[in-house]
Short mmCIF file of C-alpha atoms in Angstrom, two decimals:
data_model
loop_
_atom_site.label_atom_id
_atom_site.label_comp_id
_atom_site.label_asym_id
_atom_site.label_seq_id
_atom_site.Cartn_x
_atom_site.Cartn_y
_atom_site.Cartn_z
CA MET A 1 -1.37 -18.38 -32.01
CA PRO A 2 -4.93 -18.90 -33.30
CA ALA A 3 -7.50 -16.17 -33.01
CA PHE A 4 -10.34 -16.26 -30.55
CA PRO A 5 -12.78 -19.01 -31.58
CA HIS A 6 -15.56 -16.52 -32.28
CA SER A 7 -13.50 -14.75 -34.92
CA THR A 8 -15.60 -13.02 -37.57
CA THR A 9 -13.33 -14.42 -40.25
CA SER A 10 -13.97 -17.86 -41.67
CA THR A 11 -10.64 -19.33 -40.53
CA ALA A 12 -8.47 -18.98 -37.45
CA VAL A 13 -5.80 -16.31 -37.72
CA ALA A 14 -2.19 -16.91 -36.76
CA VAL A 15 -0.56 -13.93 -35.04
CA PRO A 16 3.14 -13.55 -35.90
CA PRO A 17 5.31 -13.98 -32.78
CA SER A 18 6.76 -10.49 -33.29
CA LEU A 19 3.26 -9.02 -32.96
CA ALA A 20 1.74 -11.41 -30.42
CA LEU A 21 0.61 -10.00 -27.09
CA PRO A 22 -0.33 -12.93 -24.83
CA VAL A 23 -1.78 -10.59 -22.20
CA ILE A 24 -4.40 -9.39 -24.71
CA GLU A 25 -5.28 -12.93 -25.71
CA VAL A 26 -5.64 -14.01 -22.07
CA ALA A 27 -6.80 -10.99 -20.07
CA PHE A 28 -8.96 -9.17 -22.64
CA PRO A 29 -11.63 -11.61 -23.84
CA ARG A 30 -13.01 -10.82 -27.25
CA ARG A 31 -16.69 -9.99 -27.51
CA LEU A 32 -18.94 -8.94 -30.39
CA HIS A 33 -22.17 -6.97 -30.47
CA PRO A 34 -25.01 -9.36 -31.41
CA TYR A 35 -26.06 -6.98 -34.18
CA TRP A 36 -22.77 -7.60 -36.01
CA PRO A 37 -24.00 -9.80 -38.93
CA ARG A 38 -26.70 -7.25 -39.82
CA LEU A 39 -24.23 -4.42 -39.24
CA GLN A 40 -21.84 -5.88 -41.78
CA GLU A 41 -24.60 -6.27 -44.36
CA LYS A 42 -26.00 -2.75 -43.90
CA THR A 43 -22.61 -1.02 -43.95
CA ARG A 44 -21.76 -2.89 -47.14
CA CYS A 45 -24.98 -1.55 -48.67
CA TRP A 46 -24.22 1.95 -47.35
CA LEU A 47 -20.79 1.95 -49.02
CA LEU A 48 -22.50 1.15 -52.31
CA GLU A 49 -25.37 3.60 -51.85
CA LYS A 50 -23.00 6.46 -51.02
CA ARG A 51 -20.60 5.51 -53.84
CA LEU A 52 -17.65 5.30 -51.47
CA MET A 53 -16.32 2.17 -53.17
CA PRO A 54 -17.13 0.68 -56.60
CA ALA A 55 -19.42 -2.34 -56.59
CA ASP A 56 -16.64 -4.75 -57.55
CA LYS A 57 -14.39 -3.56 -54.72
CA VAL A 58 -17.25 -3.75 -52.21
CA GLU A 59 -17.99 -7.29 -53.34
CA GLU A 60 -14.35 -8.39 -53.22
CA HIS A 61 -12.99 -6.47 -50.24
CA ALA A 62 -15.60 -4.89 -47.94
CA ASP A 63 -16.22 -7.86 -45.65
CA GLY A 64 -12.55 -8.85 -45.57
CA LEU A 65 -11.50 -5.38 -44.47
CA CYS A 66 -13.39 -6.07 -41.21
CA TYR A 67 -14.32 -2.43 -40.56
CA THR A 68 -17.63 -3.45 -38.99
CA ASP A 69 -15.90 -6.12 -36.91
CA LEU A 70 -13.75 -3.44 -35.30
CA MET A 71 -16.73 -1.35 -34.23
CA ALA A 72 -18.86 -4.37 -33.22
CA GLY A 73 -16.06 -5.41 -30.90
CA TYR A 74 -15.79 -1.96 -29.33
CA TYR A 75 -19.20 -0.39 -28.75
CA LEU A 76 -20.96 -3.25 -27.01
CA GLY A 77 -24.29 -2.38 -25.46
CA ALA A 78 -24.97 0.34 -28.02
CA PRO A 79 -28.49 0.44 -29.49
CA ASP A 80 -28.47 -1.05 -32.97
CA GLU A 81 -29.09 2.29 -34.70
CA VAL A 82 -26.22 3.91 -32.77
CA LEU A 83 -23.82 1.11 -33.65
CA GLN A 84 -24.91 1.31 -37.30
CA ALA A 85 -24.23 5.04 -37.45
CA ILE A 86 -20.83 4.56 -35.81
CA ALA A 87 -19.91 1.69 -38.14
CA ASP A 88 -20.85 3.66 -41.25
CA TYR A 89 -18.87 6.63 -39.97
CA SER A 90 -15.90 4.37 -39.24
CA ALA A 91 -16.04 2.88 -42.75
CA TRP A 92 -16.15 6.42 -44.13
CA PHE A 93 -13.10 7.31 -42.01
CA PHE A 94 -11.05 4.50 -43.55
CA VAL A 95 -12.08 5.56 -47.08
CA TRP A 96 -11.17 9.17 -46.24
CA ASP A 97 -7.79 8.01 -44.95
CA ASP A 98 -7.22 6.20 -48.26
CA ARG A 99 -8.19 9.30 -50.27
CA HIS A 100 -5.76 11.39 -48.20
CA ASP A 101 -3.02 8.86 -48.97
CA ARG A 102 -3.79 8.79 -52.69
CA ASP A 103 -3.83 12.60 -52.90
CA ILE A 104 -0.34 12.61 -51.37
CA VAL A 105 1.02 9.75 -53.49
CA HIS A 106 -0.27 11.28 -56.73
CA GLY A 107 0.60 14.90 -55.88
CA ARG A 108 -2.89 16.43 -55.69
CA PRO A 109 -2.62 19.30 -53.17
CA ASP A 110 -5.51 21.24 -54.74
CA ALA A 111 -7.84 18.25 -54.53
CA TRP A 112 -6.88 17.74 -50.89
CA ARG A 113 -7.43 21.43 -50.08
CA ARG A 114 -10.93 21.34 -51.61
CA LEU A 115 -11.81 18.20 -49.70
CA ARG A 116 -10.44 19.52 -46.42
CA LEU A 117 -12.41 22.76 -46.66
CA ALA A 118 -15.60 20.92 -47.66
CA LEU A 119 -15.31 18.58 -44.66
CA HIS A 120 -14.84 21.48 -42.26
CA THR A 121 -18.00 23.10 -43.65
CA ALA A 122 -20.03 19.88 -43.71
CA LEU A 123 -19.12 19.15 -40.10
CA ASP A 124 -20.89 22.32 -38.98
CA SER A 125 -23.88 22.01 -41.35
CA PRO A 126 -24.21 18.38 -42.43
CA GLY A 127 -27.80 18.74 -43.59
CA ALA A 128 -26.72 21.17 -46.30
CA HIS A 129 -24.14 18.75 -47.71
CA LEU A 130 -26.10 15.52 -48.06
CA HIS A 131 -26.06 15.87 -51.86
CA HIS A 132 -22.54 17.24 -52.28
CA GLU A 133 -20.94 16.41 -55.63
CA ASP A 134 -18.06 14.61 -53.91
CA PRO A 135 -19.43 11.30 -52.57
CA LEU A 136 -16.92 11.42 -49.72
CA VAL A 137 -18.35 14.73 -48.48
CA ALA A 138 -21.97 13.62 -48.95
CA ALA A 139 -21.39 10.38 -47.06
CA PHE A 140 -19.62 12.25 -44.28
CA ALA A 141 -22.60 14.59 -43.98
CA ASP A 142 -24.96 11.62 -43.81
CA SER A 143 -23.02 9.82 -41.09
CA VAL A 144 -22.48 12.97 -39.02
CA SER A 145 -26.18 13.90 -39.27
CA ARG A 146 -27.07 10.53 -37.81
CA LEU A 147 -24.47 10.76 -35.05
CA TYR A 148 -25.81 14.20 -34.13
CA SER A 149 -29.31 12.76 -33.54
CA PHE A 150 -28.57 10.76 -30.39
CA LEU A 151 -27.40 13.20 -27.72
CA PRO A 152 -27.88 16.94 -26.97
CA GLN A 153 -26.36 19.78 -28.97
CA THR A 154 -23.59 20.15 -26.40
CA TRP A 155 -22.27 16.70 -27.34
CA ASN A 156 -22.58 17.54 -31.05
CA ALA A 157 -20.56 20.72 -30.59
CA ARG A 158 -17.84 18.81 -28.76
CA PHE A 159 -17.71 16.12 -31.45
CA ALA A 160 -17.44 18.82 -34.12
CA ARG A 161 -14.68 20.61 -32.23
CA HIS A 162 -12.73 17.38 -31.90
CA PHE A 163 -13.15 16.44 -35.56
CA HIS A 164 -12.17 19.89 -36.84
CA ALA A 165 -8.87 19.23 -35.05
CA VAL A 166 -8.60 15.82 -36.75
CA ILE A 167 -9.05 17.39 -40.20
CA ASP A 168 -6.35 19.98 -39.43
CA ALA A 169 -4.02 17.22 -38.21
CA TYR A 170 -4.52 15.33 -41.47
CA ASP A 171 -3.51 18.52 -43.25
CA ARG A 172 -0.29 18.65 -41.22
CA GLU A 173 0.36 15.04 -42.19
CA PHE A 174 -0.20 15.99 -45.83
CA ARG A 175 2.44 18.71 -45.61
CA ASN A 176 4.90 16.50 -43.71
CA ARG A 177 4.64 13.70 -46.23
CA THR A 178 4.81 16.03 -49.20
CA GLU A 179 7.95 17.66 -47.80
CA GLY A 180 9.47 14.46 -46.39
CA VAL A 181 9.46 15.76 -42.82
CA VAL A 182 9.72 13.11 -40.10
CA PRO A 183 8.28 14.60 -36.88
CA THR A 184 10.23 14.29 -33.64
CA VAL A 185 8.96 11.73 -31.14
CA GLY A 186 7.16 14.41 -29.11
CA GLU A 187 5.66 16.02 -32.21
CA TYR A 188 4.57 12.66 -33.53
CA LEU A 189 2.88 11.54 -30.32
CA ALA A 190 0.86 14.76 -30.17
CA LEU A 191 -0.07 14.56 -33.86
CA ARG A 192 -0.97 10.88 -33.61
CA ARG A 193 -3.56 11.54 -30.92
CA LEU A 194 -5.34 13.68 -33.47
CA THR A 195 -4.89 11.66 -36.67
CA PHE A 196 -5.94 8.50 -34.86
CA ALA A 197 -8.93 10.52 -33.56
CA HIS A 198 -8.44 9.52 -29.93
CA TRP A 199 -11.15 11.81 -28.61
CA ILE A 200 -13.64 11.03 -31.39
CA TRP A 201 -13.74 7.31 -30.58
CA THR A 202 -13.92 8.21 -26.88
CA ASP A 203 -16.78 10.67 -27.50
CA LEU A 204 -18.70 7.90 -29.25
CA LEU A 205 -18.69 5.82 -26.08
CA GLU A 206 -21.38 8.18 -24.74
CA PRO A 207 -24.17 7.65 -27.32
CA SER A 208 -23.35 3.95 -27.04
CA ALA A 209 -24.08 4.22 -23.30
CA GLY A 210 -27.08 6.50 -23.94
CA CYS A 211 -25.73 9.27 -21.74
CA GLU A 212 -23.77 12.47 -22.29
CA LEU A 213 -21.16 12.73 -19.56
CA PRO A 214 -20.72 16.13 -17.89
CA ASP A 215 -17.28 17.72 -17.94
CA ALA A 216 -16.79 16.99 -14.27
CA VAL A 217 -16.96 13.28 -15.06
CA ARG A 218 -15.41 13.20 -18.53
CA LYS A 219 -12.40 15.34 -17.58
CA ASN A 220 -11.80 13.63 -14.25
CA PRO A 221 -8.39 11.87 -14.42
CA ALA A 222 -10.01 8.66 -13.19
CA TYR A 223 -12.07 8.57 -16.41
CA ARG A 224 -9.76 10.36 -18.81
CA ARG A 225 -6.67 8.24 -18.14
CA PRO A 226 -8.07 4.81 -19.10
CA ALA A 227 -9.76 6.44 -22.10
CA LEU A 228 -6.43 7.83 -23.30
CA LEU A 229 -4.54 4.60 -22.61
CA SER A 230 -7.03 2.55 -24.64
CA GLN A 231 -6.49 4.85 -27.61
CA GLU A 232 -2.71 5.07 -27.21
CA PHE A 233 -2.55 1.27 -27.25
CA ALA A 234 -4.50 1.19 -30.49
CA ALA A 235 -2.36 3.85 -32.19
CA TRP A 236 0.96 2.35 -31.13
CA TYR A 237 -0.06 -1.21 -31.93
CA ASN A 238 -1.10 0.02 -35.36
CA ASP A 239 2.37 1.57 -35.72
CA LEU A 240 4.01 -1.71 -34.76
CA CYS A 241 1.96 -3.70 -37.27
CA SER A 242 2.32 -1.09 -40.04
CA LEU A 243 6.02 -0.31 -39.63
CA PRO A 244 7.43 -2.61 -42.36
CA LYS A 245 5.03 -1.45 -45.06
CA GLU A 246 5.32 2.20 -44.04
CA ILE A 247 9.11 2.07 -44.26
CA ALA A 248 8.77 0.43 -47.68
CA GLY A 249 6.34 3.15 -48.75
CA ASP A 250 8.53 6.07 -47.63
CA GLU A 251 6.03 7.05 -44.91
CA VAL A 252 7.11 9.56 -42.27
CA HIS A 253 4.38 9.09 -39.65
CA ASN A 254 5.13 6.14 -37.42
CA LEU A 255 6.53 6.13 -33.91
CA GLY A 256 9.17 3.60 -34.98
CA ILE A 257 10.30 5.86 -37.83
CA SER A 258 10.55 8.86 -35.49
CA LEU A 259 12.60 6.79 -33.01
CA VAL A 260 15.03 5.76 -35.77
CA LYS A 261 15.29 9.25 -37.26
CA HIS A 262 15.47 11.40 -34.15
CA GLU A 263 16.61 9.07 -31.34
CA GLY A 264 19.32 7.32 -33.34
CA MET A 265 17.85 3.86 -32.73
CA SER A 266 18.36 0.88 -34.99
CA LEU A 267 15.18 -0.53 -36.49
CA GLU A 268 15.40 -3.48 -34.09
CA ALA A 269 15.75 -1.17 -31.09
CA ALA A 270 12.84 0.98 -32.29
CA ILE A 271 10.61 -2.10 -32.58
CA ALA A 272 11.64 -3.18 -29.07
CA ASP A 273 10.83 0.31 -27.76
CA LEU A 274 7.42 0.23 -29.46
CA ARG A 275 6.65 -3.12 -27.85
CA ARG A 276 7.76 -1.81 -24.45
CA ARG A 277 5.45 1.20 -24.76
CA ILE A 278 2.55 -0.99 -25.83
CA GLU A 279 3.03 -3.46 -22.98
CA GLU A 280 3.36 -0.62 -20.44
CA CYS A 281 0.17 0.88 -21.83
CA ILE A 282 -1.69 -2.37 -21.17
CA SER A 283 -0.45 -2.69 -17.59
CA GLU A 284 -1.15 0.99 -16.89
CA PHE A 285 -4.68 0.56 -18.23
CA LEU A 286 -5.32 -2.31 -15.83
CA ASP A 287 -4.31 -0.04 -12.93
CA ALA A 288 -6.35 2.88 -14.30
CA GLU A 289 -9.35 0.61 -14.80
CA ARG A 290 -9.42 -0.17 -11.08
CA GLU A 291 -9.34 3.53 -10.24
CA ALA A 292 -12.12 4.23 -12.72
CA LEU A 293 -14.34 1.56 -11.19
CA LEU A 294 -13.87 3.18 -7.78
CA PHE A 295 -14.75 6.52 -9.36
CA ALA A 296 -17.93 4.99 -10.77
CA ASP A 297 -18.80 3.70 -7.31
CA ARG A 298 -18.38 7.19 -5.86
CA LEU A 299 -20.73 8.64 -8.48
CA ALA A 300 -23.52 6.38 -7.23
CA ASP A 301 -24.49 8.74 -4.42
CA GLY A 302 -28.04 7.52 -3.90
CA THR A 303 -29.62 9.93 -6.41
CA VAL A 304 -31.20 8.97 -9.72
CA ARG A 305 -28.63 11.09 -11.56
CA GLY A 306 -25.77 9.54 -9.64
CA LYS A 307 -26.96 6.06 -10.52
CA GLU A 308 -27.26 7.04 -14.21
CA LEU A 309 -23.73 8.52 -14.34
CA SER A 310 -22.23 5.59 -12.48
CA GLY A 311 -23.80 3.13 -14.90
CA ALA A 312 -22.70 5.16 -17.92
CA VAL A 313 -19.10 5.36 -16.70
CA ARG A 314 -19.06 1.60 -16.15
CA ALA A 315 -20.45 1.02 -19.64
CA CYS A 316 -17.86 3.35 -21.20
CA LEU A 317 -15.06 1.78 -19.19
CA GLY A 318 -16.11 -1.71 -20.26
CA ASN A 319 -15.88 -0.63 -23.87
CA MET A 320 -12.48 0.98 -23.34
CA ARG A 321 -11.40 -2.51 -22.28
CA ASN A 322 -13.07 -4.02 -25.36
CA TRP A 323 -11.03 -1.71 -27.59
CA PHE A 324 -7.85 -3.62 -26.74
CA SER A 325 -9.04 -6.98 -28.03
CA SER A 326 -10.98 -5.50 -30.94
CA VAL A 327 -7.99 -3.53 -32.23
CA TYR A 328 -5.62 -6.44 -31.67
CA TRP A 329 -7.60 -8.98 -33.69
CA PHE A 330 -8.58 -6.43 -36.33
CA HIS A 331 -4.94 -6.00 -37.27
CA HIS A 332 -4.58 -9.71 -37.91
CA GLU A 333 -7.89 -10.31 -39.67
CA SER A 334 -8.34 -7.22 -41.85
CA GLY A 335 -7.16 -7.27 -45.45
CA ARG A 336 -6.05 -3.69 -44.85
CA TYR A 337 -2.82 -4.98 -43.32
CA MET A 338 -2.13 -8.02 -45.49
CA VAL A 339 0.36 -6.18 -47.67
CA ASP A 340 2.23 -9.34 -48.60
CA SER A 341 -0.87 -10.57 -50.46
CA TRP A 342 -1.20 -7.43 -52.63
CA ASP A 343 -0.15 -7.46 -56.28
CA ASP A 344 1.47 -4.04 -55.78
CA ARG A 345 2.74 -3.32 -52.26
CA SER A 346 2.45 0.43 -52.91
CA THR A 347 -1.22 0.34 -53.95
CA PRO A 348 -3.85 -1.26 -51.71
CA PRO A 349 -6.20 -3.34 -53.85
CA TYR A 350 -9.31 -1.85 -52.21
CA VAL A 351 -8.58 1.80 -53.03
CA ASN A 352 -10.39 3.55 -55.85
CA ASN A 353 -8.02 5.91 -57.62
CA GLU A 354 -10.57 7.11 -60.16
CA ALA A 355 -13.00 8.22 -57.43
CA ALA A 356 -10.20 10.43 -56.12
CA GLY A 357 -9.87 12.16 -59.46
CA GLU A 358 -7.35 9.92 -61.16
CA LYS A 359 -7.65 8.74 -64.74
#
């Protein structure tokens, strides 16, 4: 089925029937932030400036990886400078994920430990790490410093708390992969919420809406449930799309792999179970969305503050909805998932081994 006409790629994308979700293509219209073309250009320059990718890899792969497309389809309504900071941070996140993978593949536990500790420290004092010797740490400090400039310190502290947990979860993944441990389904689902950074992407809805949400709003089930469902969809759809290459690469972190290993399912049954979970997630979101809109109505109590909170919740909820279509099309447009086109299926062509310490 062809991609939405306003695809950011130059040609229409055919979605394999095994991965097609007609409800997404029909009920979740794709939208893009109008800043997207400039966003793509500036993030490409940022990757070069921060030495996160060599110039030849930026030239050949950066646009095709569609990292900016993913964010431009999610955080609609964000001020341009907020979206730019988020997009640069997101691009950094993908590069970090690749470094983590390369450190595992090439058996570099000491390099990973140094990086992990440096990121923990930079998260709490980014200004002191803008010129760190490791470009990955320096770029992280730059992006976090910018993200910290939009909302009060209370939001910054929450973001830091959530990302410290993400770093620790990546460390657990490092140990699992090094030791060949496949987590149980329950263990995997809990770990995945952290490694996919569910609460980070949800936190970033607030600077996009220009409003920090108080705990009474953010933790209310009417808000929290659609937020979680939007992220669960993204994580599980990623697992569905990534399953063949992750099995081929001896990965241990994929819901399908956990279902096969610990639930005794065949691969076909595991794929069917993944699809069932994904489709249920979509339908549950549609129900939760209605409840969240009623919650937003109740917040509009006639006060200025009530009107502000109601509008912010509606903006955040609209972008939770946008996440479904943005994630869906990203998986079919990004070169990150086109493993069949790689010269070596075990080595993504856009990774930079030397930057990770390899010779």
